[in-house]
Amino acid sequence: MHFLWAFIHCPLAVLLWTAPVLLGAGQRVSALRGCADTRQVYAEKGYSTANAPVSQISGEHLRLCPQDYTCCSSHMEETLALQSERDFLKAVEDGSQFLLTTFTQRHRRFDEFFRELIDLSEKSMNQMFTKTYGRLFTQNSHVFQELFVELRSYYSGGSVSLSEVLSDFWARLVERVFSLVNPQYHFTEDYLECVSKHAEQLQPFGDVPRKLRIQISRAFIAARALSQGLATGRDIVNKATKVNPECVRGLMRQWYCPLCRGMTSLRPCHSLCLNVMKGCLANQADLGTEWNNFIDVLYQVAEKLEGPFNIELAADSISIKVSEAIMHMQENSVSISSKVFQGCGNPRPTRSKRSSKDSEGNRRPFRTYTPEEKPTTAAGTNLDRLVTELKERLRPMQGFWVSLPHTICSEEKMAADVTNEDRCWNGQTRGRYLPDVTGDGLINQINNPEVEVDTSRPDVRTRQLIMELRMASNKLKHALTGQDMDFVDNEGNFSFFLFFLTPMNDSVESTVPLIGSSSYCILALHYELFIFVVMQTQWTFWTIPKAL
Protein backbone atom coordinates (compact mmCIF):
# COMPACT_ATOMS: atom_id res chain seq x y z
CA MET A 1 0.00 0.00 0.00
CA HIS A 2 2.83 2.37 0.93
CA PHE A 3 4.77 1.25 -2.13
CA LEU A 4 1.74 1.92 -4.39
CA TRP A 5 1.27 5.40 -2.83
CA ALA A 6 4.98 6.14 -3.34
CA PHE A 7 4.89 4.84 -6.91
CA ILE A 8 1.98 7.19 -7.72
CA HIS A 9 3.15 10.29 -5.88
CA CYS A 10 7.02 9.92 -5.90
CA PRO A 11 8.08 7.95 -9.01
CA LEU A 12 11.64 9.37 -8.84
CA ALA A 13 12.16 7.98 -5.34
CA VAL A 14 10.93 4.56 -6.42
CA LEU A 15 13.31 4.60 -9.37
CA LEU A 16 16.26 5.44 -7.15
CA TRP A 17 15.28 2.71 -4.68
CA THR A 18 15.00 -0.01 -7.31
CA ALA A 19 18.01 1.04 -9.42
CA PRO A 20 20.63 -1.06 -7.51
CA VAL A 21 18.49 -4.16 -7.88
CA LEU A 22 18.00 -3.61 -11.59
CA LEU A 23 21.69 -2.77 -12.09
CA GLY A 24 22.81 -5.96 -10.30
CA ALA A 25 20.60 -8.04 -12.49
CA GLY A 26 21.99 -6.31 -15.55
CA GLN A 27 25.57 -7.02 -14.46
CA ARG A 28 24.81 -10.70 -14.02
CA VAL A 29 23.27 -10.79 -17.47
CA SER A 30 26.27 -9.05 -19.04
CA ALA A 31 28.68 -11.30 -17.10
CA LEU A 32 27.10 -14.34 -18.63
CA ARG A 33 28.11 -13.29 -22.12
CA GLY A 34 28.45 -15.73 -24.98
CA CYS A 35 31.46 -18.00 -25.65
CA ALA A 36 31.44 -17.87 -29.44
CA ASP A 37 34.99 -16.46 -29.66
CA THR A 38 36.34 -19.05 -27.22
CA ARG A 39 34.65 -21.88 -29.11
CA GLN A 40 36.08 -20.60 -32.40
CA VAL A 41 39.68 -20.43 -31.09
CA TYR A 42 39.27 -23.83 -29.44
CA ALA A 43 38.04 -25.33 -32.72
CA GLU A 44 40.89 -23.71 -34.68
CA LYS A 45 43.31 -25.65 -32.51
CA GLY A 46 41.71 -28.86 -33.72
CA TYR A 47 39.49 -29.66 -30.74
CA SER A 48 35.81 -30.59 -30.76
CA THR A 49 33.38 -27.99 -29.45
CA ALA A 50 30.56 -30.48 -28.98
CA ASN A 51 30.67 -30.14 -25.19
CA ALA A 52 32.01 -26.58 -25.06
CA PRO A 53 29.72 -24.09 -23.26
CA VAL A 54 27.75 -21.76 -25.51
CA SER A 55 27.65 -19.10 -22.82
CA GLN A 56 29.61 -18.60 -19.64
CA ILE A 57 29.03 -20.96 -16.76
CA SER A 58 30.14 -21.03 -13.14
CA GLY A 59 33.85 -21.81 -12.81
CA GLU A 60 33.73 -23.81 -9.59
CA HIS A 61 34.96 -26.89 -11.47
CA LEU A 62 38.20 -25.24 -12.65
CA ARG A 63 41.48 -26.45 -11.10
CA LEU A 64 44.03 -24.19 -12.82
CA CYS A 65 42.19 -21.03 -13.88
CA PRO A 66 40.38 -18.53 -11.62
CA GLN A 67 37.02 -20.00 -10.52
CA ASP A 68 34.99 -17.18 -12.04
CA TYR A 69 32.44 -17.34 -14.84
CA THR A 70 34.06 -19.30 -17.62
CA CYS A 71 33.72 -20.61 -21.15
CA CYS A 72 35.72 -23.76 -20.36
CA SER A 73 34.50 -27.10 -19.14
CA SER A 74 36.76 -29.36 -17.04
CA HIS A 75 37.68 -31.30 -20.15
CA MET A 76 38.56 -28.11 -22.02
CA GLU A 77 40.79 -26.94 -19.16
CA GLU A 78 42.65 -30.25 -19.14
CA THR A 79 43.02 -30.17 -22.92
CA LEU A 80 44.31 -26.60 -22.93
CA ALA A 81 46.74 -27.40 -20.10
CA LEU A 82 48.31 -30.09 -22.28
CA GLN A 83 48.30 -27.64 -25.18
CA SER A 84 50.12 -25.04 -23.08
CA GLU A 85 52.80 -27.64 -22.30
CA ARG A 86 53.23 -28.38 -26.01
CA ASP A 87 53.34 -24.67 -26.81
CA PHE A 88 56.03 -24.20 -24.19
CA LEU A 89 58.20 -27.04 -25.50
CA LYS A 90 57.87 -25.68 -29.02
CA ALA A 91 58.78 -22.19 -27.84
CA VAL A 92 61.93 -23.55 -26.18
CA GLU A 93 62.82 -25.56 -29.28
CA ASP A 94 62.23 -22.57 -31.54
CA GLY A 95 64.27 -20.35 -29.25
CA SER A 96 67.18 -22.78 -29.25
CA GLN A 97 66.95 -23.71 -32.93
CA PHE A 98 69.82 -21.38 -33.79
CA LEU A 99 72.07 -23.26 -31.37
CA LEU A 100 71.03 -26.70 -32.52
CA THR A 101 71.34 -25.83 -36.21
CA THR A 102 74.73 -24.20 -35.73
CA PHE A 103 76.27 -27.04 -33.75
CA THR A 104 74.82 -29.74 -36.00
CA GLN A 105 75.77 -28.13 -39.30
CA ARG A 106 79.17 -26.83 -38.16
CA HIS A 107 80.10 -30.22 -36.70
CA ARG A 108 79.20 -31.94 -39.96
CA ARG A 109 81.11 -29.45 -42.10
CA PHE A 110 84.24 -29.45 -39.95
CA ASP A 111 84.18 -33.23 -39.65
CA GLU A 112 83.87 -33.68 -43.41
CA PHE A 113 86.63 -31.14 -43.98
CA PHE A 114 89.08 -32.72 -41.52
CA ARG A 115 88.51 -36.22 -42.86
CA GLU A 116 88.87 -35.09 -46.46
CA LEU A 117 92.05 -33.26 -45.54
CA ILE A 118 93.61 -36.46 -44.20
CA ASP A 119 92.50 -38.41 -47.28
CA LEU A 120 93.94 -35.82 -49.65
CA SER A 121 97.19 -35.64 -47.72
CA GLU A 122 97.65 -39.40 -48.09
CA LYS A 123 96.62 -39.33 -51.74
CA SER A 124 99.06 -36.52 -52.51
CA MET A 125 101.88 -38.35 -50.77
CA ASN A 126 101.19 -41.55 -52.69
CA GLN A 127 101.11 -39.75 -56.02
CA MET A 128 104.24 -37.68 -55.48
CA PHE A 129 106.31 -40.38 -53.80
CA THR A 130 105.39 -42.87 -56.51
CA LYS A 131 106.45 -40.34 -59.15
CA THR A 132 109.66 -39.46 -57.30
CA TYR A 133 110.82 -42.75 -55.79
CA GLY A 134 109.07 -45.29 -57.96
CA ARG A 135 109.38 -48.88 -56.76
CA LEU A 136 111.30 -47.80 -53.66
CA PHE A 137 108.11 -46.21 -52.40
CA THR A 138 105.59 -48.80 -53.58
CA GLN A 139 107.58 -51.58 -51.91
CA ASN A 140 107.44 -49.70 -48.60
CA SER A 141 104.10 -47.91 -48.96
CA HIS A 142 102.60 -49.82 -46.01
CA VAL A 143 104.80 -47.76 -43.66
CA PHE A 144 103.03 -44.59 -44.81
CA GLN A 145 99.61 -46.22 -44.96
CA GLU A 146 99.89 -47.20 -41.30
CA LEU A 147 100.68 -43.60 -40.40
CA PHE A 148 97.47 -42.30 -41.97
CA VAL A 149 95.41 -45.15 -40.51
CA GLU A 150 96.57 -44.09 -37.05
CA LEU A 151 95.95 -40.40 -37.76
CA ARG A 152 92.37 -41.21 -38.79
CA SER A 153 91.93 -43.35 -35.71
CA TYR A 154 93.12 -40.53 -33.48
CA TYR A 155 90.84 -37.95 -35.08
CA SER A 156 87.86 -40.32 -34.83
CA GLY A 157 88.30 -40.49 -31.06
CA GLY A 158 90.42 -43.59 -30.70
CA SER A 159 92.74 -44.10 -27.74
CA VAL A 160 95.79 -43.29 -29.81
CA SER A 161 98.79 -41.24 -28.71
CA LEU A 162 100.01 -38.99 -31.50
CA SER A 163 103.53 -38.95 -30.06
CA GLU A 164 103.65 -42.75 -30.13
CA VAL A 165 102.17 -42.86 -33.63
CA LEU A 166 104.84 -40.53 -35.00
CA SER A 167 107.63 -42.23 -33.06
CA ASP A 168 106.62 -45.61 -34.46
CA PHE A 169 106.45 -44.15 -37.97
CA TRP A 170 109.96 -42.71 -37.81
CA ALA A 171 111.27 -45.95 -36.32
CA ARG A 172 109.84 -47.97 -39.20
CA LEU A 173 111.00 -45.42 -41.75
CA VAL A 174 114.60 -45.31 -40.53
CA GLU A 175 114.82 -49.08 -40.92
CA ARG A 176 113.59 -48.89 -44.53
CA VAL A 177 115.72 -45.92 -45.54
CA PHE A 178 118.82 -47.34 -43.85
CA SER A 179 118.45 -50.50 -45.93
CA LEU A 180 117.97 -48.48 -49.11
CA VAL A 181 121.06 -46.29 -48.62
CA ASN A 182 123.12 -49.40 -47.85
CA PRO A 183 122.06 -51.84 -50.60
CA GLN A 184 125.41 -53.67 -50.41
CA TYR A 185 124.54 -55.14 -47.01
CA HIS A 186 122.01 -57.65 -45.79
CA PHE A 187 120.24 -56.59 -42.58
CA THR A 188 118.33 -58.94 -40.33
CA GLU A 189 115.23 -57.83 -38.41
CA ASP A 190 117.24 -57.78 -35.19
CA TYR A 191 119.87 -55.57 -36.79
CA LEU A 192 117.26 -53.12 -38.09
CA GLU A 193 115.65 -53.05 -34.66
CA CYS A 194 119.04 -52.05 -33.27
CA VAL A 195 119.17 -49.26 -35.85
CA SER A 196 115.78 -47.90 -34.77
CA LYS A 197 116.82 -48.03 -31.10
CA HIS A 198 119.81 -45.82 -31.86
CA ALA A 199 117.72 -43.43 -33.98
CA GLU A 200 116.94 -41.01 -31.15
CA GLN A 201 120.65 -40.67 -30.39
CA LEU A 202 121.78 -40.52 -34.03
CA GLN A 203 118.94 -38.26 -35.26
CA PRO A 204 119.21 -39.60 -38.82
CA PHE A 205 116.36 -37.34 -39.96
CA GLY A 206 117.75 -34.23 -38.32
CA ASP A 207 115.26 -32.00 -36.53
CA VAL A 208 112.41 -32.85 -38.88
CA PRO A 209 110.66 -35.42 -36.61
CA ARG A 210 110.51 -32.97 -33.71
CA LYS A 211 109.13 -30.16 -35.88
CA LEU A 212 106.56 -32.43 -37.51
CA ARG A 213 105.49 -33.86 -34.15
CA ILE A 214 104.84 -30.38 -32.76
CA GLN A 215 102.95 -29.27 -35.86
CA ILE A 216 100.89 -32.44 -36.25
CA SER A 217 100.12 -32.78 -32.55
CA ARG A 218 98.92 -29.22 -32.09
CA ALA A 219 96.79 -29.27 -35.23
CA PHE A 220 95.22 -32.70 -34.75
CA ILE A 221 94.58 -32.20 -31.03
CA ALA A 222 92.85 -28.89 -31.76
CA ALA A 223 90.90 -30.33 -34.70
CA ARG A 224 89.66 -33.29 -32.69
CA ALA A 225 88.82 -31.12 -29.68
CA LEU A 226 86.87 -28.68 -31.86
CA SER A 227 84.95 -31.44 -33.61
CA GLN A 228 84.10 -33.15 -30.33
CA GLY A 229 83.27 -29.79 -28.76
CA LEU A 230 80.74 -29.02 -31.48
CA ALA A 231 79.19 -32.47 -30.99
CA THR A 232 79.01 -31.84 -27.25
CA GLY A 233 77.31 -28.50 -27.81
CA ARG A 234 74.73 -30.17 -30.03
CA ASP A 235 74.07 -32.90 -27.48
CA ILE A 236 73.81 -30.43 -24.57
CA VAL A 237 71.19 -28.39 -26.44
CA ASN A 238 69.21 -31.54 -27.26
CA LYS A 239 69.22 -32.64 -23.63
CA ALA A 240 68.63 -29.22 -22.08
CA THR A 241 65.61 -28.41 -24.25
CA LYS A 242 63.81 -31.58 -23.16
CA VAL A 243 62.40 -29.85 -20.10
CA ASN A 244 60.28 -31.48 -17.41
CA PRO A 245 56.66 -30.29 -17.52
CA GLU A 246 56.50 -29.24 -13.85
CA CYS A 247 55.09 -25.82 -14.56
CA VAL A 248 51.79 -26.60 -16.33
CA ARG A 249 49.74 -24.48 -13.94
CA GLY A 250 51.76 -21.36 -14.69
CA LEU A 251 51.74 -22.01 -18.42
CA MET A 252 47.99 -22.63 -18.51
CA ARG A 253 47.30 -19.64 -16.30
CA GLN A 254 49.14 -17.20 -18.54
CA TRP A 255 48.22 -18.48 -22.00
CA TYR A 256 44.78 -20.11 -21.90
CA CYS A 257 42.97 -18.85 -18.80
CA PRO A 258 42.19 -15.61 -20.70
CA LEU A 259 40.63 -17.80 -23.40
CA CYS A 260 38.45 -19.49 -20.79
CA ARG A 261 37.32 -16.04 -19.62
CA GLY A 262 36.31 -15.18 -23.17
CA MET A 263 39.19 -12.70 -23.60
CA THR A 264 40.57 -14.40 -26.67
CA SER A 265 42.81 -11.55 -27.82
CA LEU A 266 44.27 -10.71 -24.41
CA ARG A 267 47.90 -11.73 -24.01
CA PRO A 268 49.72 -12.27 -20.70
CA CYS A 269 51.57 -9.36 -19.15
CA HIS A 270 55.28 -9.36 -19.95
CA SER A 271 56.31 -9.67 -16.30
CA LEU A 272 53.88 -12.53 -15.75
CA CYS A 273 55.40 -14.34 -18.72
CA LEU A 274 58.93 -13.77 -17.38
CA ASN A 275 58.08 -15.23 -13.98
CA VAL A 276 56.49 -18.30 -15.56
CA MET A 277 59.40 -18.84 -17.93
CA LYS A 278 62.06 -18.26 -15.27
CA GLY A 279 60.34 -20.84 -13.11
CA CYS A 280 60.00 -23.35 -15.93
CA LEU A 281 63.58 -22.79 -17.13
CA ALA A 282 65.27 -22.42 -13.74
CA ASN A 283 67.52 -25.45 -14.22
CA GLN A 284 68.56 -24.35 -17.69
CA ALA A 285 69.60 -20.97 -16.31
CA ASP A 286 71.97 -22.78 -13.94
CA LEU A 287 73.91 -23.95 -17.00
CA GLY A 288 74.83 -20.32 -17.68
CA THR A 289 78.33 -20.08 -16.18
CA GLU A 290 79.66 -23.37 -17.56
CA TRP A 291 77.94 -22.77 -20.88
CA ASN A 292 79.60 -19.37 -21.29
CA ASN A 293 83.00 -20.86 -20.39
CA PHE A 294 82.44 -23.62 -22.95
CA ILE A 295 81.50 -21.20 -25.74
CA ASP A 296 84.47 -18.97 -24.91
CA VAL A 297 87.09 -21.73 -25.03
CA LEU A 298 85.48 -23.23 -28.15
CA TYR A 299 85.92 -19.83 -29.80
CA GLN A 300 89.58 -19.73 -28.74
CA VAL A 301 90.30 -23.18 -30.19
CA ALA A 302 88.68 -22.12 -33.46
CA GLU A 303 91.02 -19.12 -33.54
CA LYS A 304 94.03 -21.38 -32.95
CA LEU A 305 93.02 -23.53 -35.92
CA GLU A 306 93.23 -20.61 -38.29
CA GLY A 307 96.54 -19.55 -36.76
CA PRO A 308 99.44 -21.53 -35.25
CA PHE A 309 97.48 -24.82 -35.07
CA ASN A 310 96.34 -24.76 -38.69
CA ILE A 311 95.52 -28.33 -39.68
CA GLU A 312 95.56 -27.47 -43.39
CA LEU A 313 99.21 -26.53 -43.18
CA ALA A 314 99.96 -29.50 -40.94
CA ALA A 315 98.36 -32.00 -43.31
CA ASP A 316 100.06 -30.40 -46.31
CA SER A 317 103.43 -30.53 -44.61
CA ILE A 318 103.48 -34.28 -43.92
CA SER A 319 104.72 -35.25 -47.38
CA ILE A 320 107.16 -32.36 -47.55
CA LYS A 321 108.59 -32.95 -44.09
CA VAL A 322 108.99 -36.69 -44.71
CA SER A 323 110.77 -35.98 -47.98
CA GLU A 324 113.11 -33.53 -46.24
CA ALA A 325 113.83 -36.12 -43.56
CA ILE A 326 114.71 -38.77 -46.16
CA MET A 327 116.95 -36.30 -47.98
CA HIS A 328 118.74 -35.47 -44.74
CA MET A 329 119.42 -39.12 -44.03
CA GLN A 330 120.68 -39.76 -47.57
CA GLU A 331 123.01 -36.77 -47.46
CA ASN A 332 124.44 -37.95 -44.13
CA SER A 333 124.25 -41.66 -44.85
CA VAL A 334 128.01 -42.27 -44.60
CA SER A 335 128.43 -40.82 -41.11
CA ILE A 336 125.13 -42.30 -39.92
CA SER A 337 126.00 -45.76 -41.23
CA SER A 338 129.43 -45.59 -39.62
CA LYS A 339 127.93 -44.82 -36.22
CA VAL A 340 125.35 -47.57 -36.63
CA PHE A 341 128.03 -50.10 -37.53
CA GLN A 342 129.93 -49.12 -34.39
CA GLY A 343 126.88 -49.57 -32.19
CA CYS A 344 125.16 -52.53 -33.83
CA GLY A 345 128.12 -54.34 -35.40
CA ASN A 346 129.23 -54.84 -38.97
CA PRO A 347 126.45 -56.18 -41.19
CA ARG A 348 126.86 -59.09 -43.57
CA PRO A 349 127.40 -58.15 -47.24
CA THR A 350 124.81 -59.32 -49.73
CA ARG A 351 125.62 -62.66 -51.36
CA SER A 352 124.35 -62.00 -54.86
CA LYS A 353 124.48 -58.96 -57.06
CA ARG A 354 121.28 -57.12 -57.72
CA SER A 355 120.07 -56.77 -61.26
CA SER A 356 121.06 -53.63 -63.05
CA LYS A 357 117.43 -52.58 -63.06
CA ASP A 358 117.16 -52.91 -59.27
CA SER A 359 120.45 -51.14 -58.71
CA GLU A 360 119.40 -48.31 -60.93
CA GLY A 361 116.10 -48.06 -59.09
CA ASN A 362 117.79 -48.02 -55.69
CA ARG A 363 120.25 -45.35 -56.80
CA ARG A 364 117.41 -43.02 -57.72
CA PRO A 365 118.17 -39.85 -55.79
CA PHE A 366 115.82 -38.66 -53.05
CA ARG A 367 114.66 -35.09 -53.42
CA THR A 368 112.28 -32.53 -52.00
CA TYR A 369 109.28 -31.21 -53.87
CA THR A 370 108.92 -28.19 -56.06
CA PRO A 371 106.14 -25.80 -55.03
CA GLU A 372 103.79 -26.97 -57.78
CA GLU A 373 104.08 -30.55 -56.54
CA LYS A 374 103.02 -29.75 -52.99
CA PRO A 375 99.79 -31.38 -51.74
CA THR A 376 96.46 -29.72 -52.38
CA THR A 377 93.96 -28.85 -49.68
CA ALA A 378 90.40 -30.12 -49.34
CA ALA A 379 88.64 -29.37 -52.61
CA GLY A 380 86.18 -26.50 -52.55
CA THR A 381 86.64 -25.78 -48.85
CA ASN A 382 88.72 -23.27 -46.97
CA LEU A 383 89.54 -23.59 -43.28
CA ASP A 384 89.66 -19.83 -42.75
CA ARG A 385 86.13 -19.47 -44.09
CA LEU A 386 84.83 -22.32 -41.93
CA VAL A 387 86.41 -20.83 -38.80
CA THR A 388 85.17 -17.32 -39.57
CA GLU A 389 81.60 -18.56 -40.04
CA LEU A 390 81.79 -20.54 -36.80
CA LYS A 391 83.10 -17.61 -34.76
CA GLU A 392 80.30 -15.38 -36.07
CA ARG A 393 77.78 -17.88 -34.74
CA LEU A 394 79.44 -18.60 -31.41
CA ARG A 395 79.45 -15.07 -30.01
CA PRO A 396 75.62 -14.71 -29.87
CA MET A 397 75.47 -17.95 -27.86
CA GLN A 398 76.97 -16.30 -24.77
CA GLY A 399 74.34 -15.99 -22.05
CA PHE A 400 71.79 -17.97 -24.05
CA TRP A 401 70.18 -19.98 -21.23
CA VAL A 402 69.74 -17.00 -18.92
CA SER A 403 68.24 -14.89 -21.70
CA LEU A 404 65.92 -17.63 -23.02
CA PRO A 405 62.91 -16.52 -20.90
CA HIS A 406 63.31 -12.99 -22.28
CA THR A 407 63.62 -14.36 -25.81
CA ILE A 408 60.38 -16.33 -25.50
CA CYS A 409 58.42 -13.54 -23.80
CA SER A 410 59.56 -11.05 -26.43
CA GLU A 411 57.62 -12.97 -29.07
CA GLU A 412 54.45 -11.11 -29.97
CA LYS A 413 52.22 -14.18 -29.71
CA MET A 414 53.64 -15.20 -26.31
CA ALA A 415 53.15 -12.05 -24.23
CA ALA A 416 52.09 -8.43 -24.36
CA ASP A 417 54.69 -5.81 -25.06
CA VAL A 418 56.52 -4.48 -22.02
CA THR A 419 55.02 -1.04 -22.74
CA ASN A 420 51.47 -2.43 -22.56
CA GLU A 421 51.38 -3.46 -18.90
CA ASP A 422 47.92 -2.03 -18.17
CA ARG A 423 46.05 -3.79 -20.97
CA CYS A 424 47.22 -7.37 -20.51
CA TRP A 425 46.26 -10.54 -18.62
CA ASN A 426 47.72 -10.49 -15.11
CA GLY A 427 46.73 -14.03 -14.18
CA GLN A 428 43.28 -13.06 -12.85
CA THR A 429 41.85 -10.45 -15.17
CA ARG A 430 42.79 -7.55 -17.41
CA GLY A 431 45.19 -5.18 -15.64
CA ARG A 432 48.71 -4.50 -14.45
CA TYR A 433 50.79 -7.39 -13.10
CA LEU A 434 52.09 -6.29 -9.69
CA PRO A 435 54.55 -8.97 -8.42
CA ASP A 436 58.26 -8.42 -9.02
CA VAL A 437 60.13 -10.45 -11.62
CA THR A 438 62.24 -13.14 -9.94
CA GLY A 439 65.96 -13.66 -10.47
CA ASP A 440 67.61 -16.30 -12.63
CA GLY A 441 68.40 -19.88 -11.67
CA LEU A 442 66.95 -22.46 -9.32
CA ILE A 443 67.85 -20.80 -6.02
CA ASN A 444 66.02 -17.58 -6.97
CA GLN A 445 62.69 -19.33 -7.60
CA ILE A 446 61.92 -19.82 -3.93
CA ASN A 447 59.51 -16.85 -4.03
CA ASN A 448 58.29 -17.21 -7.60
CA PRO A 449 54.55 -16.43 -7.42
CA GLU A 450 53.68 -18.31 -10.62
CA VAL A 451 55.59 -21.60 -10.55
CA GLU A 452 56.24 -23.87 -7.60
CA VAL A 453 59.88 -24.97 -7.86
CA ASP A 454 61.62 -27.36 -5.49
CA THR A 455 64.74 -25.43 -4.54
CA SER A 456 65.76 -27.81 -1.74
CA ARG A 457 68.03 -29.89 -3.95
CA PRO A 458 69.69 -29.42 -7.36
CA ASP A 459 68.33 -31.21 -10.40
CA VAL A 460 70.42 -34.34 -11.10
CA ARG A 461 70.18 -34.03 -14.87
CA THR A 462 71.26 -30.39 -14.76
CA ARG A 463 74.28 -31.31 -12.60
CA GLN A 464 75.22 -33.93 -15.18
CA LEU A 465 74.94 -31.41 -18.02
CA ILE A 466 77.09 -28.97 -16.06
CA MET A 467 79.71 -31.68 -15.60
CA GLU A 468 79.64 -32.52 -19.31
CA LEU A 469 80.21 -28.87 -20.15
CA ARG A 470 83.03 -28.64 -17.63
CA MET A 471 84.76 -31.72 -19.04
CA ALA A 472 84.39 -30.48 -22.61
CA SER A 473 85.83 -27.10 -21.60
CA ASN A 474 88.81 -28.76 -19.90
CA LYS A 475 89.53 -30.78 -23.02
CA LEU A 476 89.40 -27.63 -25.15
CA LYS A 477 91.63 -25.73 -22.70
CA HIS A 478 94.26 -28.47 -22.94
CA ALA A 479 94.03 -28.28 -26.73
CA LEU A 480 94.86 -24.57 -26.57
CA THR A 481 98.30 -25.49 -25.23
CA GLY A 482 98.78 -28.39 -27.63
CA GLN A 483 98.05 -31.01 -24.97
CA ASP A 484 95.71 -33.96 -25.29
CA MET A 485 93.78 -34.33 -22.04
CA ASP A 486 93.40 -38.06 -22.71
CA PHE A 487 97.14 -38.54 -22.30
CA VAL A 488 97.93 -36.02 -19.56
CA ASP A 489 98.69 -37.43 -16.11
CA ASN A 490 95.82 -36.13 -14.01
CA GLU A 491 95.63 -38.55 -11.10
CA GLY A 492 93.17 -37.26 -8.57
CA ASN A 493 91.72 -34.80 -11.05
CA PHE A 494 87.96 -34.93 -10.63
CA SER A 495 87.03 -33.77 -14.12
CA PHE A 496 89.58 -36.04 -15.77
CA PHE A 497 88.15 -39.05 -13.93
CA LEU A 498 84.60 -38.26 -14.96
CA PHE A 499 85.67 -37.56 -18.53
CA PHE A 500 86.76 -41.15 -19.08
CA LEU A 501 83.71 -42.58 -17.34
CA THR A 502 81.09 -40.47 -19.11
CA PRO A 503 78.76 -42.84 -20.97
CA MET A 504 78.65 -42.68 -24.72
CA ASN A 505 75.92 -40.34 -25.87
CA ASP A 506 72.99 -42.07 -27.50
CA SER A 507 72.97 -39.60 -30.38
CA VAL A 508 73.75 -41.18 -33.75
CA GLU A 509 76.27 -38.47 -34.55
CA SER A 510 78.05 -38.67 -31.21
CA THR A 511 81.78 -38.95 -31.17
CA VAL A 512 83.40 -42.32 -30.59
CA PRO A 513 83.81 -43.06 -26.85
CA LEU A 514 87.36 -42.78 -25.62
CA ILE A 515 87.30 -46.06 -23.76
CA GLY A 516 87.43 -49.54 -25.19
CA SER A 517 84.14 -51.36 -25.67
CA SER A 518 85.36 -54.34 -23.63
CA SER A 519 85.68 -52.24 -20.48
CA TYR A 520 82.82 -49.84 -21.13
CA CYS A 521 80.16 -51.71 -19.13
CA ILE A 522 82.39 -51.99 -16.06
CA LEU A 523 83.31 -48.32 -16.24
CA ALA A 524 79.66 -47.37 -16.74
CA LEU A 525 78.76 -49.12 -13.48
CA HIS A 526 81.54 -47.26 -11.68
CA TYR A 527 80.26 -44.06 -13.26
CA GLU A 528 76.72 -44.54 -11.95
CA LEU A 529 78.03 -45.29 -8.45
CA PHE A 530 80.32 -42.27 -8.56
CA ILE A 531 77.53 -39.96 -9.74
CA PHE A 532 75.30 -41.25 -6.93
CA VAL A 533 77.95 -40.44 -4.31
CA VAL A 534 78.57 -37.02 -5.86
CA MET A 535 74.87 -36.20 -5.91
CA GLN A 536 74.45 -37.26 -2.29
CA THR A 537 77.40 -35.07 -1.33
CA GLN A 538 76.03 -32.12 -3.30
CA TRP A 539 72.56 -32.58 -1.74
CA THR A 540 74.04 -32.62 1.76
CA PHE A 541 76.04 -29.50 0.98
CA TRP A 542 72.98 -27.68 -0.31
CA THR A 543 70.86 -28.63 2.71
CA ILE A 544 73.37 -27.80 5.46
CA PRO A 545 72.29 -24.12 5.69
CA LYS A 546 68.68 -25.20 6.24
CA ALA A 547 69.73 -27.62 8.94
CA LEU A 548 71.51 -24.80 10.72
PDB file of N, CA and C in Angstrom, residues 47 113 157 208 259 293 400 417 464 485 517:
ATOM      1  N   TYR A  47      40.256 -28.963 -31.771  1.00  0.00           N
ATOM      2  CA  TYR A  47      39.493 -29.664 -30.737  1.00  0.00           C
ATOM      3  C   TYR A  47      37.992 -29.557 -31.008  1.00  0.00           C
ATOM      4  N   PHE A 113      85.419 -31.831 -43.526  1.00  0.00           N
ATOM      5  CA  PHE A 113      86.630 -31.144 -43.976  1.00  0.00           C
ATOM      6  C   PHE A 113      87.881 -31.814 -43.426  1.00  0.00           C
ATOM      7  N   GLY A 157      88.542 -40.331 -32.489  1.00  0.00           N
ATOM      8  CA  GLY A 157      88.301 -40.491 -31.064  1.00  0.00           C
ATOM      9  C   GLY A 157      88.931 -41.717 -30.460  1.00  0.00           C
ATOM     10  N   VAL A 208     113.718 -32.761 -38.230  1.00  0.00           N
ATOM     11  CA  VAL A 208     112.406 -32.851 -38.882  1.00  0.00           C
ATOM     12  C   VAL A 208     111.373 -33.572 -38.018  1.00  0.00           C
ATOM     13  N   LEU A 259      41.541 -17.205 -22.423  1.00  0.00           N
ATOM     14  CA  LEU A 259      40.627 -17.801 -23.396  1.00  0.00           C
ATOM     15  C   LEU A 259      39.386 -18.330 -22.693  1.00  0.00           C
ATOM     16  N   ASN A 293      81.599 -20.428 -20.358  1.00  0.00           N
ATOM     17  CA  ASN A 293      83.000 -20.864 -20.395  1.00  0.00           C
ATOM     18  C   ASN A 293      83.255 -21.772 -21.586  1.00  0.00           C
ATOM     19  N   PHE A 400      73.029 -17.513 -23.411  1.00  0.00           N
ATOM     20  CA  PHE A 400      71.792 -17.971 -24.045  1.00  0.00           C
ATOM     21  C   PHE A 400      70.759 -18.458 -23.039  1.00  0.00           C
ATOM     22  N   ASP A 417      53.480  -6.617 -25.061  1.00  0.00           N
ATOM     23  CA  ASP A 417      54.694  -5.811 -25.064  1.00  0.00           C
ATOM     24  C   ASP A 417      54.919  -5.204 -23.681  1.00  0.00           C
ATOM     25  N   GLN A 464      74.495 -33.116 -14.207  1.00  0.00           N
ATOM     26  CA  GLN A 464      75.225 -33.929 -15.178  1.00  0.00           C
ATOM     27  C   GLN A 464      75.591 -33.116 -16.416  1.00  0.00           C
ATOM     28  N   MET A 485      94.171 -34.019 -23.409  1.00  0.00           N
ATOM     29  CA  MET A 485      93.780 -34.332 -22.043  1.00  0.00           C
ATOM     30  C   MET A 485      93.700 -35.832 -21.800  1.00  0.00           C
ATOM     31  N   SER A 517      85.463 -50.788 -25.871  1.00  0.00           N
ATOM     32  CA  SER A 517      84.143 -51.364 -25.673  1.00  0.00           C
ATOM     33  C   SER A 517      84.162 -52.497 -24.665  1.00  0.00           C
TER      34      SER A 517
END
